[in-house]
Short mmCIF file of the C-alpha atoms (twelve columns), coordinates in Angstrom:
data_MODEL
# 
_entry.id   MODEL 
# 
loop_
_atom_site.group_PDB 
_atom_site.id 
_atom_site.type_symbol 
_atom_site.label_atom_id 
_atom_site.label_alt_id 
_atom_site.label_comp_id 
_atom_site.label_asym_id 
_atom_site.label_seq_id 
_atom_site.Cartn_x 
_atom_site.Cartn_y 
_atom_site.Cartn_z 
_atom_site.pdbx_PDB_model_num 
ATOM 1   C CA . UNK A 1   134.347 61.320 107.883 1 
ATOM 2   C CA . UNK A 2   138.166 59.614 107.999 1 
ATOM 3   C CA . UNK A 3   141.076 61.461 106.590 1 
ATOM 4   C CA . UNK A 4   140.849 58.721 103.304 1 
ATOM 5   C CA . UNK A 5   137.364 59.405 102.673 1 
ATOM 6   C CA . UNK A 6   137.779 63.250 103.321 1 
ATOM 7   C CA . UNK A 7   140.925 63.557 100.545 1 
ATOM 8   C CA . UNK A 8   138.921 61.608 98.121  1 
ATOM 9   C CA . UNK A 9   136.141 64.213 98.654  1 
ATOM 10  C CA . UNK A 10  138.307 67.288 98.357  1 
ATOM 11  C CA . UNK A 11  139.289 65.921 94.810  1 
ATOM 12  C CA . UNK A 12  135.738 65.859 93.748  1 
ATOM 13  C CA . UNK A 13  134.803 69.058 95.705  1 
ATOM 14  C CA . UNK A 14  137.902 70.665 93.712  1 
ATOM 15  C CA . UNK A 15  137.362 69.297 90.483  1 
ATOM 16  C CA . UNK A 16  133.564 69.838 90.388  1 
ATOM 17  C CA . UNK A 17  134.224 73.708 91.056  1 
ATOM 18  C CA . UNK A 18  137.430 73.949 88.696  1 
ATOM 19  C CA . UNK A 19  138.086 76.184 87.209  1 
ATOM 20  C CA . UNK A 20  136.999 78.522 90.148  1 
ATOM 21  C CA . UNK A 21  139.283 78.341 93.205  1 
ATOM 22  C CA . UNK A 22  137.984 77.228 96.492  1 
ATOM 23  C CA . UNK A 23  139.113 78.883 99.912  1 
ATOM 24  C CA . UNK A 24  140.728 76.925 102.639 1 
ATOM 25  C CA . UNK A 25  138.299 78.521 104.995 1 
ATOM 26  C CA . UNK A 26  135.190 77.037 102.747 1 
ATOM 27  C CA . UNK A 27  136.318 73.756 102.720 1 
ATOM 28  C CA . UNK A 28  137.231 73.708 106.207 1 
ATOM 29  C CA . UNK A 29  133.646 74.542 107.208 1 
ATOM 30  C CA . UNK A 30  132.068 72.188 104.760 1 
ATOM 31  C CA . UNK A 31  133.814 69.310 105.798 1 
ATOM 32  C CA . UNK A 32  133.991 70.290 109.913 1 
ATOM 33  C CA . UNK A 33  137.279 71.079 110.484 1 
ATOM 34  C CA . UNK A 34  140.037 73.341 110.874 1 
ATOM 35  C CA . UNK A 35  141.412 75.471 108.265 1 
ATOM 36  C CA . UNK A 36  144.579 74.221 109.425 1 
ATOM 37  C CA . UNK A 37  143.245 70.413 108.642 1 
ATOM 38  C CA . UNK A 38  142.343 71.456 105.069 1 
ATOM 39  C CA . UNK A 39  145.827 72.587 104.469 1 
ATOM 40  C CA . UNK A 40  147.676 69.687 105.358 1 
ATOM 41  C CA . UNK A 41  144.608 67.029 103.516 1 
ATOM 42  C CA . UNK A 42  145.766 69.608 100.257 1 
ATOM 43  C CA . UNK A 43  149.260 69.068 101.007 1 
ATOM 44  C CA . UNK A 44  149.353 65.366 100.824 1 
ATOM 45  C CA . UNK A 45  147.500 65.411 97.807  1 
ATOM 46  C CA . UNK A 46  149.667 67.246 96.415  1 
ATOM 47  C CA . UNK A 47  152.396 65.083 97.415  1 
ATOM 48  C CA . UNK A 48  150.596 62.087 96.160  1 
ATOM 49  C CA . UNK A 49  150.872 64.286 92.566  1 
ATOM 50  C CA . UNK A 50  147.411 65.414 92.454  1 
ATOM 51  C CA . UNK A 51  146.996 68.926 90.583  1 
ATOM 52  C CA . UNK A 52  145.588 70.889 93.151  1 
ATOM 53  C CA . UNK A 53  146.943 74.719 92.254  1 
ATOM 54  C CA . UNK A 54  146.916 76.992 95.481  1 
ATOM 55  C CA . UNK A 55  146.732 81.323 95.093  1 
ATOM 56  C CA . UNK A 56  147.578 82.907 98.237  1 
ATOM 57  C CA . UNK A 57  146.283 85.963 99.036  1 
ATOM 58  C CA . UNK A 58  142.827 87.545 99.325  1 
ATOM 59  C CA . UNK A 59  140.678 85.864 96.531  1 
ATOM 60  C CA . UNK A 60  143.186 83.025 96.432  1 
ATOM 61  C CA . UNK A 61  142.191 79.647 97.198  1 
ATOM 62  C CA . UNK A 62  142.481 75.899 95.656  1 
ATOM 63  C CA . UNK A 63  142.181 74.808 92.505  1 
ATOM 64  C CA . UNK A 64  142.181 71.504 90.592  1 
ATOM 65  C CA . UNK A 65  143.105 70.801 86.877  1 
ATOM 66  C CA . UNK A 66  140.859 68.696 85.255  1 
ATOM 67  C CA . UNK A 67  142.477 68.335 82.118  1 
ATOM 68  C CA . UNK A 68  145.358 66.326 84.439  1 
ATOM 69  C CA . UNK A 69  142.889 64.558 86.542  1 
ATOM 70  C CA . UNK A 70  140.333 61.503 86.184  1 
ATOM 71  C CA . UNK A 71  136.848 61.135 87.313  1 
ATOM 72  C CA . UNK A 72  136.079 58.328 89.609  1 
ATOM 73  C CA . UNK A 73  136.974 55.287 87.946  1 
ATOM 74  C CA . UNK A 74  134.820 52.057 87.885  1 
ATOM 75  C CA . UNK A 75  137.418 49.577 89.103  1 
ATOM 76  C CA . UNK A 76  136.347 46.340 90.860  1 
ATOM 77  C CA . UNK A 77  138.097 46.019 94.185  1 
ATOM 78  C CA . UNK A 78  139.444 42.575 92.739  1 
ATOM 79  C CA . UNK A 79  140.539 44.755 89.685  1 
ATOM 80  C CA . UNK A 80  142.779 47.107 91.993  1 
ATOM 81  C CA . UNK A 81  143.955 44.243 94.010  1 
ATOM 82  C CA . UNK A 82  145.101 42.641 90.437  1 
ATOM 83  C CA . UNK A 83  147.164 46.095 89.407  1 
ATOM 84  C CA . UNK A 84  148.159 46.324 93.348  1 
ATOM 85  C CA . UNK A 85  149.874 42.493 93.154  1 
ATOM 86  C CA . UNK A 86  151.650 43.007 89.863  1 
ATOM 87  C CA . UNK A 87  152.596 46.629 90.925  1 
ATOM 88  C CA . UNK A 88  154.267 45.104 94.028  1 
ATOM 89  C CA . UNK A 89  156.013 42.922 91.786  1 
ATOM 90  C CA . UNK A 90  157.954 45.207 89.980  1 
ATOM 91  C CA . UNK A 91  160.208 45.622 92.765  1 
ATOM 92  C CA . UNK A 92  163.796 46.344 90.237  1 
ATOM 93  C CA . UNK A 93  162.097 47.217 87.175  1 
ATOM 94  C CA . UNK A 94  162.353 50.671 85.556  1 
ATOM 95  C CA . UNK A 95  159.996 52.994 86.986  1 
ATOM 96  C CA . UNK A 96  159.056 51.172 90.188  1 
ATOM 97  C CA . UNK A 97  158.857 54.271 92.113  1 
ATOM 98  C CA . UNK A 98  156.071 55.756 89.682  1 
ATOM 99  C CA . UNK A 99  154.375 52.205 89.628  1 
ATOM 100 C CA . UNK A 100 153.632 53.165 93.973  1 
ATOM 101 C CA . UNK A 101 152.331 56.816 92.794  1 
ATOM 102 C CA . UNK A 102 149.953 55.489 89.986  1 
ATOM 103 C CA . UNK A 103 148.863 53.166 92.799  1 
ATOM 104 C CA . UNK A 104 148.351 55.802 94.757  1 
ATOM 105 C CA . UNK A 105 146.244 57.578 92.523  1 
ATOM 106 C CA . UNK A 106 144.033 54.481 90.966  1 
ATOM 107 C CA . UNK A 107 142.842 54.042 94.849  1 
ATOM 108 C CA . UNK A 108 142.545 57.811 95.515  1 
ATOM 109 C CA . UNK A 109 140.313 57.974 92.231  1 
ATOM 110 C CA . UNK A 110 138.095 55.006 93.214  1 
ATOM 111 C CA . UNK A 111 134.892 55.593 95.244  1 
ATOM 112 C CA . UNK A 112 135.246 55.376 99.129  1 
ATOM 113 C CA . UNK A 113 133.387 52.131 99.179  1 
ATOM 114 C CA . UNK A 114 135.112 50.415 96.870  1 
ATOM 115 C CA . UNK A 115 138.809 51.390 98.172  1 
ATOM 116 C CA . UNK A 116 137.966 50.216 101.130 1 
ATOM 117 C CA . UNK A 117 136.845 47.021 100.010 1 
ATOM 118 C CA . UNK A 118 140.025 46.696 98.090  1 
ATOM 119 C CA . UNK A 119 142.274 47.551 101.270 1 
ATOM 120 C CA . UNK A 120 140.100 44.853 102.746 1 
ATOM 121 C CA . UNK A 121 140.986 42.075 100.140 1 
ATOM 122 C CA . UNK A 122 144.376 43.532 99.972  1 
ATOM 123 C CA . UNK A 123 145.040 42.652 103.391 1 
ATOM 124 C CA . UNK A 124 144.598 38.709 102.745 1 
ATOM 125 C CA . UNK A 125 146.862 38.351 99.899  1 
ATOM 126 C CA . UNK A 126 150.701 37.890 101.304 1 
ATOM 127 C CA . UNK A 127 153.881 37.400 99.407  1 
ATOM 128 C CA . UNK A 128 156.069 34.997 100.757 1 
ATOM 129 C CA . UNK A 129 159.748 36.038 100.273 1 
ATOM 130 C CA . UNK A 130 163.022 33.393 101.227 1 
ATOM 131 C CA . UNK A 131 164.418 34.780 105.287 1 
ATOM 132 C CA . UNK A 132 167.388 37.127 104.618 1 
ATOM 133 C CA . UNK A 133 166.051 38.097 101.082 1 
ATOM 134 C CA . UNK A 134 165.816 41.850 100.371 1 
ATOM 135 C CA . UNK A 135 163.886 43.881 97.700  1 
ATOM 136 C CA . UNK A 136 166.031 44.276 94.346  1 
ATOM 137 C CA . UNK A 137 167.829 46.929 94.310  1 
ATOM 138 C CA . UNK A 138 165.508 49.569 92.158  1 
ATOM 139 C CA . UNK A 139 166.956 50.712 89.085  1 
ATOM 140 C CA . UNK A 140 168.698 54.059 89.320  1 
ATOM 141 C CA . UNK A 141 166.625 56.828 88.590  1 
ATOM 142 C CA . UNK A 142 169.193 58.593 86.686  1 
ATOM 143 C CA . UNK A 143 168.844 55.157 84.243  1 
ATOM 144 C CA . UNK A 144 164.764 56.024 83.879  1 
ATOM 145 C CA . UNK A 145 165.620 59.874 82.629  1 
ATOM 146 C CA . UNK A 146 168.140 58.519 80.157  1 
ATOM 147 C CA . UNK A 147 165.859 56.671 78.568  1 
ATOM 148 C CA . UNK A 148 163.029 58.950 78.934  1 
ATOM 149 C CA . UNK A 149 164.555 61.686 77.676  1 
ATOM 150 C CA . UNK A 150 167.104 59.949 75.519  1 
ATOM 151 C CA . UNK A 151 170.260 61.707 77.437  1 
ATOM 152 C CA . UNK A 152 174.030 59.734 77.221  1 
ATOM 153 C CA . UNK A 153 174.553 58.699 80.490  1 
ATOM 154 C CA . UNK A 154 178.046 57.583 82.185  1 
ATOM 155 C CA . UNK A 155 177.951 54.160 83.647  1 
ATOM 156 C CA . UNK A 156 180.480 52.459 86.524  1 
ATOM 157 C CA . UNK A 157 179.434 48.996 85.626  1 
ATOM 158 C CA . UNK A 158 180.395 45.830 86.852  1 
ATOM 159 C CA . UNK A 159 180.254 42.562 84.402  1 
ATOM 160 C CA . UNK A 160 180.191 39.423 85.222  1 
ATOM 161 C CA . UNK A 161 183.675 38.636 85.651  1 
ATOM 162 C CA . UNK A 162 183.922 41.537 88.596  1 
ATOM 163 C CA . UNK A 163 185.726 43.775 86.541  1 
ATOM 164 C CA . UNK A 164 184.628 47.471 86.829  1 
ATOM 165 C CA . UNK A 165 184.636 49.207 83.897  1 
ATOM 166 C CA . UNK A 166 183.416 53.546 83.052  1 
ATOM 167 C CA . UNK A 167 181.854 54.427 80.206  1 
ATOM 168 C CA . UNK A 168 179.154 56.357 77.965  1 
ATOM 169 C CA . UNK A 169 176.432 54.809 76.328  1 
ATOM 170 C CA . UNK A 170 173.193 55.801 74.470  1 
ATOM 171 C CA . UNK A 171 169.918 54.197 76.397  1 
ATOM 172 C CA . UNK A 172 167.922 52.755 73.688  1 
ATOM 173 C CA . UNK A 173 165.398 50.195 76.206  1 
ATOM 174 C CA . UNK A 174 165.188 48.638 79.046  1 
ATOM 175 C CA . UNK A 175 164.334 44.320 78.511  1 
ATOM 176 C CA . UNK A 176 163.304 42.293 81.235  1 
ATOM 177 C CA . UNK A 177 164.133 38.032 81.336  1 
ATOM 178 C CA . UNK A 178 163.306 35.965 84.630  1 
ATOM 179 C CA . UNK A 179 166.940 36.971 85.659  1 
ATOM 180 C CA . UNK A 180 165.939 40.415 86.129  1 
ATOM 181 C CA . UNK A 181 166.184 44.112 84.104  1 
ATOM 182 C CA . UNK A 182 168.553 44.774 81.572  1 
ATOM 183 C CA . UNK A 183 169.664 48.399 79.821  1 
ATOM 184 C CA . UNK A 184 170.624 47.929 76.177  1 
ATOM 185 C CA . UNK A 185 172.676 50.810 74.837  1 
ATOM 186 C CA . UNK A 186 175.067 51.617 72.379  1 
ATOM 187 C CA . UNK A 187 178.236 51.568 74.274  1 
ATOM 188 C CA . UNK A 188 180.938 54.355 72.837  1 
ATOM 189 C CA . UNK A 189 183.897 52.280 74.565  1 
ATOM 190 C CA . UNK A 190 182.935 49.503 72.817  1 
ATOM 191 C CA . UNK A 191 181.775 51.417 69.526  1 
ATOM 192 C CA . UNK A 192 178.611 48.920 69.504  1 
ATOM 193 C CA . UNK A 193 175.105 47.531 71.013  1 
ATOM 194 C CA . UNK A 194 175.730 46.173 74.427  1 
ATOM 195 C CA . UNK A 195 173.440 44.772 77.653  1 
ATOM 196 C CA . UNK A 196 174.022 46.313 80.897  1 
ATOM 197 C CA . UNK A 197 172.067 44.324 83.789  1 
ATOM 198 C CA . UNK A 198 170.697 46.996 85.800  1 
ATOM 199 C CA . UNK A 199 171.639 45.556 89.158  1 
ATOM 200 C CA . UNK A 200 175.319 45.682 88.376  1 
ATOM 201 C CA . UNK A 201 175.332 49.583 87.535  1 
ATOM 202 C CA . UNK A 202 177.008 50.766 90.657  1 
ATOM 203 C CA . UNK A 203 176.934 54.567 89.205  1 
ATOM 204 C CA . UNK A 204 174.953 56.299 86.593  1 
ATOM 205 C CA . UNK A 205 175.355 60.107 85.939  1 
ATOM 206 C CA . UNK A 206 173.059 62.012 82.834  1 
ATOM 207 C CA . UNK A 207 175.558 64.125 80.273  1 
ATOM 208 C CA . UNK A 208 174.880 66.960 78.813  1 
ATOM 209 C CA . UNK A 209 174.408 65.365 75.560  1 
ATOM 210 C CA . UNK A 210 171.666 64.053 73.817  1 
ATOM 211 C CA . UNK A 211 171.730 60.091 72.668  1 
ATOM 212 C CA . UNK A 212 171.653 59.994 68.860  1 
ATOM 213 C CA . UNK A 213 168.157 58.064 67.897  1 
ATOM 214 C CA . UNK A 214 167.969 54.500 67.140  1 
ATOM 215 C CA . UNK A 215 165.626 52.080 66.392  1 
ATOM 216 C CA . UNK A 216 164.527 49.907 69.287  1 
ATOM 217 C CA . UNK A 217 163.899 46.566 66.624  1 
ATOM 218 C CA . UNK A 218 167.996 46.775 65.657  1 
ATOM 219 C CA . UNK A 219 169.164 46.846 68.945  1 
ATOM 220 C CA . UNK A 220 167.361 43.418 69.274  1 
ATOM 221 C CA . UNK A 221 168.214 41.590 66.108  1 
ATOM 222 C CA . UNK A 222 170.458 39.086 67.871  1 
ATOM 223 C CA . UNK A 223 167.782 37.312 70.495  1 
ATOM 224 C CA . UNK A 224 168.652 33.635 71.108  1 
ATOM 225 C CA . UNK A 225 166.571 31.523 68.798  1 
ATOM 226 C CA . UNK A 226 164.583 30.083 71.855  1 
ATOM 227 C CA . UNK A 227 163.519 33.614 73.196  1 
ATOM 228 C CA . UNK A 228 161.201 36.085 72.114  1 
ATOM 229 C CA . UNK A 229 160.459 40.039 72.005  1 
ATOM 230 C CA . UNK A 230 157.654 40.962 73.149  1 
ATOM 231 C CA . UNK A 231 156.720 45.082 73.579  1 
ATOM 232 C CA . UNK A 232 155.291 46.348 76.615  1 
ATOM 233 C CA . UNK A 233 151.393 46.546 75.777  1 
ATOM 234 C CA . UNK A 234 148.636 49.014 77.207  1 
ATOM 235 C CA . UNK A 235 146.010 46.791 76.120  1 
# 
């Protein structure tokens, strides 16, 4: 058994015995390898965010909880090829970093044959990027709490002009164009709504302060007349 096959199997061993824990020493022997092995495959699955809960101790062991997991799902390997493409698209969007662990997780969760069927399409679709180009810059991360957790955050922003400017502003959403991510905010310099682009945020730093609530639909009142709003959609 391969290491990939092996952590997808110690998910399912784990999960099928939660909520009893499972020693490092029984794993090692059901799988043929050294107890040292086991705890570096739990390690890395851990890593990768899976919730695999370790006691240490006699009558310790591993544990996995279910209520945070997902059984194996039933994705096509053209359906994780599809979330794989647009995931590597979003390259400068908000949350890009989580966008590589959910990948992460949607192949871990798929069965062995099918993840490797996927890694075999995977490896004839190609992305061809102008010489000299490099990935946009991600968005900061401090930018992603803000909003998440609706916290003011103090901005060194440059506009368009070059100028750098400081100031505090309320995240409200992040809006995407084909020119790339913007924050809007309400901006306390400027004592109203304003649109950062994300790439020109040189610094970003979360204040203790939380952002006053407002309604996404107002900050969004003024769209040119040939554009449209369109919410992010699960389904």
């Amino acid at each position: 058994m391969n290491r990939t096959d092996r952590l997808y199997a110690l998910v399912e061993e784990l999960r099928a015995c939660a909520p009893r824990r499972v020693s490092a020493r029984e794993l090692a022997a059901r799988y043929e390898v050294s107890v040292r092995t086991i705890e570096r495959d739990i390690g890395a699955l851990q890593q990768a965010g899976v919730p695999v809960y370790a006691d240490v101790g006699r009558g310790g062991g591993y544990t996995l909880d279910k209520s945070r997991t997902l059984p194996p799902l039933n994705f096509t390997p053209a359906e994780a090829v599809a979330v794989a493409i647009t995931l590597a698209r979003a390259g400068g969007s908000p949350y890009s970093r989580s966008a590589r662990t959910a990948l992460h997780k949607i192949v871990a969760a798929m069965s062995a044959e099918h993840s490797a069927s996927a890694r075999e399409l995977a490896a004839r679709v190609r992305f061809l990027i102008p010489a000299g180009d490099d990935d946009p810059a991600s968005v900061p991360a401090v930018l992603e709490e803000a909003v998440l957790n609706r916290r003011v955050v103090r901005l060194t922003y440059i506009d368009r002009a070059g100028t750098e400017t400081v100031r505090d502003v309320e995240p409200v959403s992040f809006t995407a164009s084909s020119k790339g991510w913007y924050l809007t905010a309400w901006c306390r310099k400027r004592g109203g709504r304003r649109v950062f682009r994300t790439d020109r945020v040189r610094r970003a730093a979360l204040l203790d302060e939380t952002a006053p609530e407002r309604v996404v639909e107002a900050m969004h009142e003024d769209v040119p007349s040939d554009y449209v709003v369109r919410p992010l959609e699960f389904v």
